[in-house]
mmCIF file of N, CA and C in Angstrom:
data_model
loop_
_atom_site.group_PDB
_atom_site.id
_atom_site.type_symbol
_atom_site.label_atom_id
_atom_site.label_comp_id
_atom_site.label_asym_id
_atom_site.label_seq_id
_atom_site.Cartn_x
_atom_site.Cartn_y
_atom_site.Cartn_z
ATOM 1 N N SER C 1240 -6.734 28.479 2.880
ATOM 2 C CA SER C 1240 -6.240 26.776 2.901
ATOM 3 C C SER C 1240 -7.514 26.261 3.128
ATOM 4 N N HIS C 1241 -7.458 25.101 3.297
ATOM 5 C CA HIS C 1241 -8.644 24.342 3.715
ATOM 6 C C HIS C 1241 -8.291 23.174 3.601
ATOM 7 N N PRO C 1242 -9.046 22.390 5.086
ATOM 8 C CA PRO C 1242 -8.459 21.276 6.114
ATOM 9 C C PRO C 1242 -8.567 20.173 5.190
ATOM 10 N N SER C 1243 -7.463 19.276 5.808
ATOM 11 C CA SER C 1243 -7.538 17.858 5.074
ATOM 12 C C SER C 1243 -8.561 16.975 5.980
ATOM 13 N N PHE C 1244 -9.546 16.474 4.874
ATOM 14 C CA PHE C 1244 -10.302 15.364 5.918
ATOM 15 C C PHE C 1244 -9.380 13.872 5.723
ATOM 16 N N SER C 1245 -10.128 12.845 6.405
ATOM 17 C CA SER C 1245 -9.901 12.065 6.033
ATOM 18 C C SER C 1245 -11.538 11.368 6.766
ATOM 19 N N PRO C 1246 -11.456 9.714 7.328
ATOM 20 C CA PRO C 1246 -12.836 9.038 7.409
ATOM 21 C C PRO C 1246 -12.830 9.381 9.037
ATOM 22 N N ALA C 1247 -11.133 9.280 9.901
ATOM 23 C CA ALA C 1247 -10.931 9.543 11.181
ATOM 24 C C ALA C 1247 -11.601 11.345 11.583
ATOM 25 N N SER C 1248 -10.577 11.480 10.712
ATOM 26 C CA SER C 1248 -10.485 13.619 11.340
ATOM 27 C C SER C 1248 -12.350 13.609 10.930
ATOM 28 N N ILE C 1249 -13.217 12.995 10.694
ATOM 29 C CA ILE C 1249 -14.451 13.647 10.392
ATOM 30 C C ILE C 1249 -14.941 13.145 11.404
ATOM 31 N N LEU C 1250 -14.793 11.831 11.680
ATOM 32 C CA LEU C 1250 -15.352 11.650 13.085
ATOM 33 C C LEU C 1250 -15.255 11.799 14.447
ATOM 34 N N THR C 1251 -13.958 12.972 14.498
ATOM 35 C CA THR C 1251 -13.959 13.604 15.330
ATOM 36 C C THR C 1251 -14.269 14.645 15.630
ATOM 37 N N LEU C 1252 -14.738 15.138 14.336
ATOM 38 C CA LEU C 1252 -16.535 16.165 14.215
ATOM 39 C C LEU C 1252 -17.742 15.582 15.412
ATOM 40 N N SER C 1253 -18.042 17.131 15.751
ATOM 41 C CA SER C 1253 -19.275 17.081 16.334
ATOM 42 C C SER C 1253 -20.399 16.468 15.078
ATOM 43 N N ASP C 1254 -21.890 16.465 15.880
ATOM 44 C CA ASP C 1254 -22.221 16.951 14.528
ATOM 45 C C ASP C 1254 -22.927 17.546 14.207
ATOM 46 N N SER C 1255 -22.742 18.543 15.155
ATOM 47 C CA SER C 1255 -23.190 19.855 14.899
ATOM 48 C C SER C 1255 -22.190 20.293 14.309
ATOM 49 N N ASP C 1256 -21.152 19.921 14.088
ATOM 50 C CA ASP C 1256 -19.960 20.783 13.942
ATOM 51 C C ASP C 1256 -19.659 20.486 11.943
ATOM 52 N N LEU C 1257 -20.131 18.978 12.172
ATOM 53 C CA LEU C 1257 -20.028 18.393 10.543
ATOM 54 C C LEU C 1257 -21.438 19.259 9.869
ATOM 55 N N ASP C 1258 -23.181 19.652 10.645
ATOM 56 C CA ASP C 1258 -23.729 19.446 9.926
ATOM 57 C C ASP C 1258 -23.733 20.881 9.328
ATOM 58 N N SER C 1259 -22.740 22.110 10.013
ATOM 59 C CA SER C 1259 -22.536 23.475 9.468
ATOM 60 C C SER C 1259 -21.727 23.343 8.897
ATOM 61 N N LEU C 1260 -21.061 22.408 7.963
ATOM 62 C CA LEU C 1260 -20.093 22.236 6.571
ATOM 63 C C LEU C 1260 -20.893 21.916 5.703
ATOM 64 N N ILE C 1261 -21.569 21.239 5.867
ATOM 65 C CA ILE C 1261 -22.766 20.995 4.747
ATOM 66 C C ILE C 1261 -24.494 20.955 4.963
ATOM 67 N N SER C 1262 -24.605 22.583 5.933
ATOM 68 C CA SER C 1262 -25.667 22.856 5.465
ATOM 69 C C SER C 1262 -26.188 23.490 4.262
ATOM 70 N N CYS C 1263 -25.801 24.240 3.691
ATOM 71 C CA CYS C 1263 -25.853 24.196 2.704
ATOM 72 C C CYS C 1263 -26.869 23.209 1.229
ATOM 73 N N VAL C 1264 -26.697 22.005 1.920
ATOM 74 C CA VAL C 1264 -27.095 21.129 0.677
ATOM 75 C C VAL C 1264 -28.502 20.323 1.644
ATOM 76 N N GLY C 1265 -29.075 19.597 0.548
ATOM 77 C CA GLY C 1265 -30.470 19.376 0.840
ATOM 78 C C GLY C 1265 -30.239 18.282 1.961
ATOM 79 N N TYR C 1266 -31.333 17.759 2.999
ATOM 80 C CA TYR C 1266 -31.233 17.019 3.897
ATOM 81 C C TYR C 1266 -29.806 17.180 4.640
ATOM 82 N N HIS C 1267 -29.338 17.801 4.942
ATOM 83 C CA HIS C 1267 -28.024 17.943 5.681
ATOM 84 C C HIS C 1267 -28.039 17.521 6.994
ATOM 85 N N ARG C 1268 -28.972 17.105 7.582
ATOM 86 C CA ARG C 1268 -29.182 16.202 8.908
ATOM 87 C C ARG C 1268 -29.223 14.798 9.219
ATOM 88 N N LYS C 1269 -29.713 14.532 7.856
ATOM 89 C CA LYS C 1269 -29.953 12.941 7.527
ATOM 90 C C LYS C 1269 -28.089 12.773 6.928
ATOM 91 N N LYS C 1270 -28.227 13.253 5.987
ATOM 92 C CA LYS C 1270 -26.686 13.034 5.220
ATOM 93 C C LYS C 1270 -25.205 13.459 6.502
ATOM 94 N N VAL C 1271 -25.266 13.581 7.349
ATOM 95 C CA VAL C 1271 -24.471 13.675 8.344
ATOM 96 C C VAL C 1271 -24.543 12.448 9.140
ATOM 97 N N VAL C 1272 -25.755 11.540 8.948
ATOM 98 C CA VAL C 1272 -25.593 10.753 10.285
ATOM 99 C C VAL C 1272 -24.440 9.381 9.026
ATOM 100 N N TYR C 1273 -25.099 9.650 7.283
ATOM 101 C CA TYR C 1273 -24.555 8.549 6.386
ATOM 102 C C TYR C 1273 -23.387 9.064 6.770
ATOM 103 N N ILE C 1274 -22.949 10.288 6.860
ATOM 104 C CA ILE C 1274 -20.958 10.469 6.164
ATOM 105 C C ILE C 1274 -20.576 9.332 7.460
ATOM 106 N N LYS C 1275 -20.930 9.938 8.884
ATOM 107 C CA LYS C 1275 -20.601 9.473 10.278
ATOM 108 C C LYS C 1275 -20.446 7.734 9.677
ATOM 109 N N LYS C 1276 -21.130 7.222 9.505
ATOM 110 C CA LYS C 1276 -21.762 5.910 9.270
ATOM 111 C C LYS C 1276 -20.748 4.539 8.141
ATOM 112 N N THR C 1277 -20.543 5.832 6.980
ATOM 113 C CA THR C 1277 -19.759 5.554 6.098
ATOM 114 C C THR C 1277 -18.344 5.651 6.680
ATOM 115 N N CYS C 1278 -17.950 6.711 7.160
ATOM 116 C CA CYS C 1278 -16.713 7.434 7.834
ATOM 117 C C CYS C 1278 -16.167 5.528 8.743
ATOM 118 N N GLU C 1279 -16.915 5.165 9.162
ATOM 119 C CA GLU C 1279 -16.821 4.074 10.274
ATOM 120 C C GLU C 1279 -16.587 2.917 9.169
ATOM 121 N N ILE C 1280 -17.571 2.805 8.660
ATOM 122 C CA ILE C 1280 -17.002 1.679 7.784
ATOM 123 C C ILE C 1280 -16.305 1.933 6.876
ATOM 124 N N LEU C 1281 -15.628 2.706 6.295
ATOM 125 C CA LEU C 1281 -14.029 2.732 5.341
ATOM 126 C C LEU C 1281 -12.840 2.471 6.111
ATOM 127 N N ILE C 1282 -12.750 2.705 7.153
ATOM 128 C CA ILE C 1282 -12.169 2.959 7.904
ATOM 129 C C ILE C 1282 -12.058 1.262 8.344
ATOM 130 N N LYS C 1283 -12.955 0.296 8.666
ATOM 131 C CA LYS C 1283 -13.569 -0.518 9.024
ATOM 132 C C LYS C 1283 -12.691 -2.120 8.199
ATOM 133 N N ASP C 1284 -13.478 -1.000 6.981
ATOM 134 C CA ASP C 1284 -13.428 -2.852 5.809
ATOM 135 C C ASP C 1284 -12.818 -2.372 4.099
ATOM 136 N N TYR C 1285 -12.580 -0.658 4.269
ATOM 137 C CA TYR C 1285 -11.770 -0.404 3.228
ATOM 138 C C TYR C 1285 -10.505 0.394 3.424
ATOM 139 N N ASN C 1286 -9.725 0.180 4.788
ATOM 140 C CA ASN C 1286 -8.250 0.521 4.504
ATOM 141 C C ASN C 1286 -8.301 2.323 4.524
ATOM 142 N N ASN C 1287 -9.788 2.828 4.530
ATOM 143 C CA ASN C 1287 -9.781 4.478 4.273
ATOM 144 C C ASN C 1287 -10.023 4.844 3.256
ATOM 145 N N ASP C 1288 -9.870 4.109 2.609
ATOM 146 C CA ASP C 1288 -10.233 4.023 0.815
ATOM 147 C C ASP C 1288 -11.906 3.901 0.681
ATOM 148 N N ILE C 1289 -12.309 4.566 -0.346
ATOM 149 C CA ILE C 1289 -13.706 4.189 -1.304
ATOM 150 C C ILE C 1289 -14.347 2.706 -1.565
ATOM 151 N N PRO C 1290 -14.470 2.176 -1.754
ATOM 152 C CA PRO C 1290 -14.995 0.903 -2.816
ATOM 153 C C PRO C 1290 -14.613 0.575 -4.086
ATOM 154 N N ASP C 1291 -14.165 0.194 -4.426
ATOM 155 C CA ASP C 1291 -13.903 -0.009 -5.553
ATOM 156 C C ASP C 1291 -14.780 -0.396 -7.134
ATOM 157 N N THR C 1292 -15.968 -1.399 -6.515
ATOM 158 C CA THR C 1292 -16.630 -1.320 -7.286
ATOM 159 C C THR C 1292 -18.229 -0.529 -6.943
ATOM 160 N N ILE C 1293 -19.341 -1.125 -8.057
ATOM 161 C CA ILE C 1293 -20.446 0.028 -8.022
ATOM 162 C C ILE C 1293 -21.458 -1.116 -6.703
ATOM 163 N N GLU C 1294 -21.091 -2.146 -6.561
ATOM 164 C CA GLU C 1294 -21.670 -2.904 -5.578
ATOM 165 C C GLU C 1294 -21.435 -2.296 -4.594
ATOM 166 N N GLY C 1295 -20.068 -1.928 -3.854
ATOM 167 C CA GLY C 1295 -19.390 -1.138 -2.967
ATOM 168 C C GLY C 1295 -19.876 -0.129 -2.456
ATOM 169 N N LEU C 1296 -20.054 0.494 -3.355
ATOM 170 C CA LEU C 1296 -20.169 2.158 -2.747
ATOM 171 C C LEU C 1296 -21.367 2.073 -2.982
ATOM 172 N N MET C 1297 -22.361 1.312 -3.789
ATOM 173 C CA MET C 1297 -23.823 1.339 -3.185
ATOM 174 C C MET C 1297 -24.291 0.690 -1.859
ATOM 175 N N SER C 1298 -23.719 0.237 -1.445
ATOM 176 C CA SER C 1298 -23.327 -0.231 0.133
ATOM 177 C C SER C 1298 -23.659 0.215 0.978
ATOM 178 N N LEU C 1299 -22.362 1.652 0.693
ATOM 179 C CA LEU C 1299 -22.547 2.314 2.087
ATOM 180 C C LEU C 1299 -23.951 3.193 2.060
ATOM 181 N N PRO C 1300 -24.165 4.423 3.035
ATOM 182 C CA PRO C 1300 -25.368 4.676 3.606
ATOM 183 C C PRO C 1300 -25.341 5.995 3.312
ATOM 184 N N GLY C 1301 -27.035 5.912 2.152
ATOM 185 C CA GLY C 1301 -27.243 7.003 1.498
ATOM 186 C C GLY C 1301 -26.524 7.170 -0.176
ATOM 187 N N VAL C 1302 -25.781 6.141 -0.500
ATOM 188 C CA VAL C 1302 -25.893 6.004 -2.005
ATOM 189 C C VAL C 1302 -25.418 5.476 -2.654
ATOM 190 N N GLY C 1303 -25.956 6.224 -3.830
ATOM 191 C CA GLY C 1303 -27.270 4.793 -5.100
ATOM 192 C C GLY C 1303 -26.462 4.818 -6.078
ATOM 193 N N ARG C 1304 -27.702 4.598 -6.961
ATOM 194 C CA ARG C 1304 -26.739 4.041 -8.275
ATOM 195 C C ARG C 1304 -25.766 5.150 -9.012
ATOM 196 N N LYS C 1305 -27.203 6.559 -8.854
ATOM 197 C CA LYS C 1305 -26.216 7.550 -9.663
ATOM 198 C C LYS C 1305 -24.957 7.973 -9.079
ATOM 199 N N MET C 1306 -24.887 8.402 -7.762
ATOM 200 C CA MET C 1306 -24.113 8.154 -7.129
ATOM 201 C C MET C 1306 -22.735 7.921 -7.653
ATOM 202 N N SER C 1307 -23.138 6.353 -7.046
ATOM 203 C CA SER C 1307 -22.200 5.096 -7.479
ATOM 204 C C SER C 1307 -21.233 5.173 -8.808
ATOM 205 N N VAL C 1308 -22.437 5.392 -9.862
ATOM 206 C CA VAL C 1308 -21.714 5.354 -11.114
ATOM 207 C C VAL C 1308 -20.731 6.610 -11.648
ATOM 208 N N LEU C 1309 -21.227 8.127 -10.847
ATOM 209 C CA LEU C 1309 -19.902 8.776 -10.694
ATOM 210 C C LEU C 1309 -19.114 9.415 -10.081
ATOM 211 N N ALA C 1310 -19.174 8.641 -9.018
ATOM 212 C CA ALA C 1310 -17.718 7.656 -8.097
ATOM 213 C C ALA C 1310 -17.010 6.739 -9.070
ATOM 214 N N MET C 1311 -17.329 6.285 -8.948
ATOM 215 C CA MET C 1311 -16.598 4.493 -10.584
ATOM 216 C C MET C 1311 -15.549 5.465 -11.323
ATOM 217 N N GLN C 1312 -16.271 7.197 -12.428
ATOM 218 C CA GLN C 1312 -15.769 7.228 -13.338
ATOM 219 C C GLN C 1312 -14.729 8.597 -12.387
ATOM 220 N N GLY C 1313 -15.510 9.189 -11.633
ATOM 221 C CA GLY C 1313 -14.428 10.151 -10.694
ATOM 222 C C GLY C 1313 -13.051 9.684 -10.508
ATOM 223 N N ALA C 1314 -13.247 8.391 -9.541
ATOM 224 C CA ALA C 1314 -12.050 8.312 -8.612
ATOM 225 C C ALA C 1314 -11.255 6.821 -8.986
ATOM 226 N N TRP C 1315 -11.889 5.853 -9.877
ATOM 227 C CA TRP C 1315 -11.049 4.846 -10.650
ATOM 228 C C TRP C 1315 -11.135 4.955 -12.338
ATOM 229 N N GLY C 1316 -11.877 6.335 -13.054
ATOM 230 C CA GLY C 1316 -11.679 6.121 -14.306
ATOM 231 C C GLY C 1316 -12.463 5.045 -15.052
ATOM 232 N N LYS C 1317 -13.676 4.260 -14.566
ATOM 233 C CA LYS C 1317 -13.996 3.749 -14.562
ATOM 234 C C LYS C 1317 -15.575 3.654 -15.556
ATOM 235 N N ASN C 1318 -16.421 4.208 -16.825
ATOM 236 C CA ASN C 1318 -17.378 4.524 -17.075
ATOM 237 C C ASN C 1318 -17.948 3.255 -17.496
ATOM 238 N N ILE C 1319 -18.697 3.461 -16.254
ATOM 239 C CA ILE C 1319 -20.255 2.052 -16.101
ATOM 240 C C ILE C 1319 -21.683 2.422 -16.295
ATOM 241 N N GLY C 1320 -21.538 3.356 -16.826
ATOM 242 C CA GLY C 1320 -23.166 3.576 -17.085
ATOM 243 C C GLY C 1320 -22.974 5.276 -16.560
ATOM 244 N N ILE C 1321 -24.079 5.866 -17.035
ATOM 245 C CA ILE C 1321 -24.804 7.552 -17.183
ATOM 246 C C ILE C 1321 -25.018 7.612 -15.606
ATOM 247 N N GLY C 1322 -24.522 8.647 -14.720
ATOM 248 C CA GLY C 1322 -25.526 8.920 -13.916
ATOM 249 C C GLY C 1322 -26.400 9.635 -14.158
ATOM 250 N N VAL C 1323 -27.290 9.743 -14.117
ATOM 251 C CA VAL C 1323 -28.950 10.512 -13.627
ATOM 252 C C VAL C 1323 -29.858 10.574 -12.651
ATOM 253 N N ASP C 1324 -30.188 11.259 -12.141
ATOM 254 C CA ASP C 1324 -30.888 11.959 -11.444
ATOM 255 C C ASP C 1324 -32.548 10.736 -11.371
ATOM 256 N N VAL C 1325 -33.211 9.987 -10.669
ATOM 257 C CA VAL C 1325 -34.423 9.136 -10.337
ATOM 258 C C VAL C 1325 -35.549 9.865 -11.108
ATOM 259 N N HIS C 1326 -35.449 11.180 -11.759
ATOM 260 C CA HIS C 1326 -36.723 11.630 -11.903
ATOM 261 C C HIS C 1326 -36.329 11.410 -14.152
ATOM 262 N N VAL C 1327 -35.425 11.642 -14.069
ATOM 263 C CA VAL C 1327 -34.838 11.125 -15.249
ATOM 264 C C VAL C 1327 -35.143 10.116 -16.376
ATOM 265 N N ASN C 1328 -35.190 9.205 -15.034
ATOM 266 C CA ASN C 1328 -34.859 7.707 -15.789
ATOM 267 C C ASN C 1328 -36.394 7.446 -15.420
ATOM 268 N N ARG C 1329 -37.215 8.284 -14.990
ATOM 269 C CA ARG C 1329 -38.430 7.961 -15.220
ATOM 270 C C ARG C 1329 -39.629 8.060 -16.101
ATOM 271 N N ILE C 1330 -39.029 9.717 -16.377
ATOM 272 C CA ILE C 1330 -39.777 10.171 -17.659
ATOM 273 C C ILE C 1330 -38.773 9.524 -19.094
ATOM 274 N N ALA C 1331 -37.683 9.076 -19.126
ATOM 275 C CA ALA C 1331 -37.055 8.477 -20.108
ATOM 276 C C ALA C 1331 -38.317 6.909 -20.586
ATOM 277 N N GLN C 1332 -38.260 6.128 -19.014
ATOM 278 C CA GLN C 1332 -39.072 5.342 -19.306
ATOM 279 C C GLN C 1332 -40.713 5.227 -19.733
ATOM 280 N N ARG C 1333 -41.116 6.515 -19.364
ATOM 281 C CA ARG C 1333 -42.606 6.602 -19.560
ATOM 282 C C ARG C 1333 -42.474 7.269 -21.342
ATOM 283 N N LEU C 1334 -41.945 7.902 -21.902
ATOM 284 C CA LEU C 1334 -41.444 7.712 -23.356
ATOM 285 C C LEU C 1334 -41.299 6.979 -23.736
ATOM 286 N N GLY C 1335 -40.890 5.821 -23.481
ATOM 287 C CA GLY C 1335 -40.374 4.299 -23.948
ATOM 288 C C GLY C 1335 -39.334 4.980 -24.916
ATOM 289 N N TRP C 1336 -38.229 5.847 -24.249
ATOM 290 C CA TRP C 1336 -36.484 5.370 -24.458
ATOM 291 C C TRP C 1336 -35.996 4.568 -23.968
ATOM 292 N N VAL C 1337 -36.692 3.931 -22.976
ATOM 293 C CA VAL C 1337 -35.517 3.222 -22.055
ATOM 294 C C VAL C 1337 -36.349 1.389 -22.002
ATOM 295 N N LYS C 1338 -36.179 0.759 -21.240
ATOM 296 C CA LYS C 1338 -36.912 -0.191 -20.377
ATOM 297 C C LYS C 1338 -37.153 -0.348 -19.192
ATOM 298 N N LYS C 1339 -38.085 -0.522 -18.563
ATOM 299 C CA LYS C 1339 -38.489 -0.707 -17.068
ATOM 300 C C LYS C 1339 -36.981 -1.659 -16.727
#
């Protein structure tokens, strides 16, 4: 069984323990900082929940448009766009498929 995580419980983890849990992802050391700061914000400003707007999500450390769009769909069932990697967006612009 997996432990239950909440913003408060994540803040009790040492940085090294949190890092060991996410070490398989890229930039894991930087993401430890983002996760801890995000947990503080979620407790203070969002009653331990995540924001329900794309602007609120994008205001969190390390969260960009792609992740915000995916979170809006997954958490709130709101389809407000297509989450694509920045490289896909650049290629589509160069090919003239989308406007800059």
